[in-house]
């Protein structure tokens, strides 16, 4: 891991980034009813189908044959106080866009994630998820004191059947407010606390857009 980080850093320092025309192409606009570039209907029609017209974030994780998207502050009509939203797809081919579906209520409006005792207003968002042995876990930021200033991260158990989130514990109030998780096979890496089994490398940051990057580890069976 150290070798990889050093190699990447040296490559970035010595390389010149150039734009290659046509090397990246837009496939589709995922959110909203009208593609703002081409002025045509979007394939997903999230406004019609879920009352979703704009979103923040969009962190995705694999779960039981699906890809689940965690969206932050979500634009709806009429405007609400920065609710969050979650969508999913079973579409494994992005070539003609993604068949994105939001979790919706009986009125075809996106469901808002709620965690008992946790504030989920502006800048308080679902920001990472992982599935372990069929069970989904979602990390949220909370305790915002202003734009981008999140004071705490919490871990929840996400139950898809009734779209409920069970608070498990405070994850961090410092270096791991925002996190990203990578599942690893411990036997392939030296220096991890265990020599066998499966674990999670957790990358984190603390102060919004000012923090260093931190790294921690936890075994899969210890997360809950």
Short mmCIF file of N, CA, C and O in Angstrom, two decimals, residues 61 63-64 68 86 103 111 114 134-138 140 156-168 224:
data_model
loop_
_atom_site.label_atom_id
_atom_site.label_comp_id
_atom_site.label_asym_id
_atom_site.label_seq_id
_atom_site.Cartn_x
_atom_site.Cartn_y
_atom_site.Cartn_z
N UNK A 61 -22.96 1.78 -3.31
CA UNK A 61 -22.33 0.56 -2.83
C UNK A 61 -23.15 -0.65 -3.29
O UNK A 61 -24.35 -0.56 -3.50
N UNK A 63 -25.02 -4.23 -3.09
CA UNK A 63 -25.79 -4.91 -2.05
C UNK A 63 -26.76 -5.91 -2.67
O UNK A 63 -27.70 -5.51 -3.37
N UNK A 64 -26.52 -7.18 -2.42
CA UNK A 64 -27.48 -8.23 -2.78
C UNK A 64 -27.95 -8.12 -4.23
O UNK A 64 -29.15 -8.17 -4.52
N UNK A 68 -26.82 0.45 -4.65
CA UNK A 68 -27.62 1.41 -3.89
C UNK A 68 -26.91 2.76 -3.88
O UNK A 68 -25.71 2.84 -3.60
N UNK A 86 -32.59 8.02 -1.23
CA UNK A 86 -31.81 6.83 -1.56
C UNK A 86 -32.46 6.13 -2.76
O UNK A 86 -33.69 6.02 -2.83
N UNK A 103 -36.45 4.72 -3.61
CA UNK A 103 -37.39 4.16 -2.64
C UNK A 103 -38.48 5.20 -2.45
O UNK A 103 -38.20 6.35 -2.06
N UNK A 111 -38.74 8.36 -0.33
CA UNK A 111 -38.71 8.20 1.12
C UNK A 111 -37.50 8.91 1.69
O UNK A 111 -36.41 8.88 1.11
N UNK A 114 -34.55 8.41 8.03
CA UNK A 114 -34.62 8.98 9.36
C UNK A 114 -33.95 8.03 10.34
O UNK A 114 -34.12 6.81 10.25
N UNK A 134 -25.35 -10.07 3.71
CA UNK A 134 -26.74 -9.78 3.41
C UNK A 134 -27.32 -8.60 4.16
O UNK A 134 -28.46 -8.20 3.87
N UNK A 135 -26.60 -8.04 5.11
CA UNK A 135 -27.10 -6.91 5.90
C UNK A 135 -26.44 -5.61 5.44
O UNK A 135 -25.22 -5.55 5.27
N UNK A 136 -27.25 -4.58 5.22
CA UNK A 136 -26.74 -3.29 4.80
C UNK A 136 -26.44 -2.39 6.00
O UNK A 136 -27.22 -2.36 6.98
N UNK A 137 -25.34 -1.67 5.93
CA UNK A 137 -24.97 -0.68 6.94
C UNK A 137 -24.73 0.65 6.25
O UNK A 137 -24.11 0.70 5.18
N UNK A 138 -25.24 1.73 6.85
CA UNK A 138 -25.08 3.06 6.26
C UNK A 138 -24.52 4.01 7.31
O UNK A 138 -24.98 4.04 8.46
N UNK A 140 -23.89 7.91 8.47
CA UNK A 140 -24.46 9.25 8.31
C UNK A 140 -23.57 10.28 9.00
O UNK A 140 -22.92 9.98 10.01
N UNK A 156 -25.40 3.04 11.12
CA UNK A 156 -26.75 2.50 11.25
C UNK A 156 -26.88 1.19 10.49
O UNK A 156 -26.10 0.90 9.58
N UNK A 157 -27.88 0.43 10.87
CA UNK A 157 -28.25 -0.78 10.15
C UNK A 157 -29.45 -0.44 9.27
O UNK A 157 -30.48 0.02 9.76
N UNK A 158 -29.31 -0.62 7.96
CA UNK A 158 -30.35 -0.26 7.00
C UNK A 158 -31.19 -1.48 6.67
O UNK A 158 -30.70 -2.45 6.11
N UNK A 159 -32.48 -1.40 7.00
CA UNK A 159 -33.42 -2.48 6.72
C UNK A 159 -34.25 -2.08 5.51
O UNK A 159 -35.14 -1.22 5.61
N UNK A 160 -33.98 -2.69 4.36
CA UNK A 160 -34.65 -2.29 3.13
C UNK A 160 -36.15 -2.55 3.16
O UNK A 160 -36.93 -1.78 2.60
N UNK A 161 -36.59 -3.64 3.81
CA UNK A 161 -37.99 -4.02 3.79
C UNK A 161 -38.92 -2.91 4.22
O UNK A 161 -39.93 -2.63 3.57
N UNK A 162 -38.61 -2.25 5.33
CA UNK A 162 -39.45 -1.15 5.81
C UNK A 162 -38.74 0.20 5.76
O UNK A 162 -39.21 1.16 6.37
N UNK A 163 -37.62 0.25 5.07
CA UNK A 163 -36.84 1.47 4.90
C UNK A 163 -36.58 2.13 6.26
O UNK A 163 -36.82 3.31 6.47
N UNK A 164 -36.05 1.35 7.17
CA UNK A 164 -35.74 1.86 8.50
C UNK A 164 -34.23 1.79 8.76
O UNK A 164 -33.52 0.98 8.15
N UNK A 165 -33.77 2.65 9.67
CA UNK A 165 -32.35 2.75 9.99
C UNK A 165 -32.19 2.66 11.50
O UNK A 165 -32.66 3.53 12.23
N UNK A 166 -31.55 1.60 11.95
CA UNK A 166 -31.34 1.39 13.38
C UNK A 166 -29.97 1.94 13.78
O UNK A 166 -28.93 1.49 13.27
N UNK A 167 -29.97 2.91 14.68
CA UNK A 167 -28.72 3.48 15.17
C UNK A 167 -27.93 2.41 15.92
O UNK A 167 -28.46 1.72 16.78
N UNK A 168 -26.64 2.26 15.58
CA UNK A 168 -25.79 1.30 16.27
C UNK A 168 -24.84 1.99 17.24
O UNK A 168 -24.79 1.66 18.41
N UNK A 224 -20.45 -4.36 13.54
CA UNK A 224 -21.69 -4.08 14.28
C UNK A 224 -21.44 -4.01 15.78
O UNK A 224 -22.08 -3.22 16.47
#
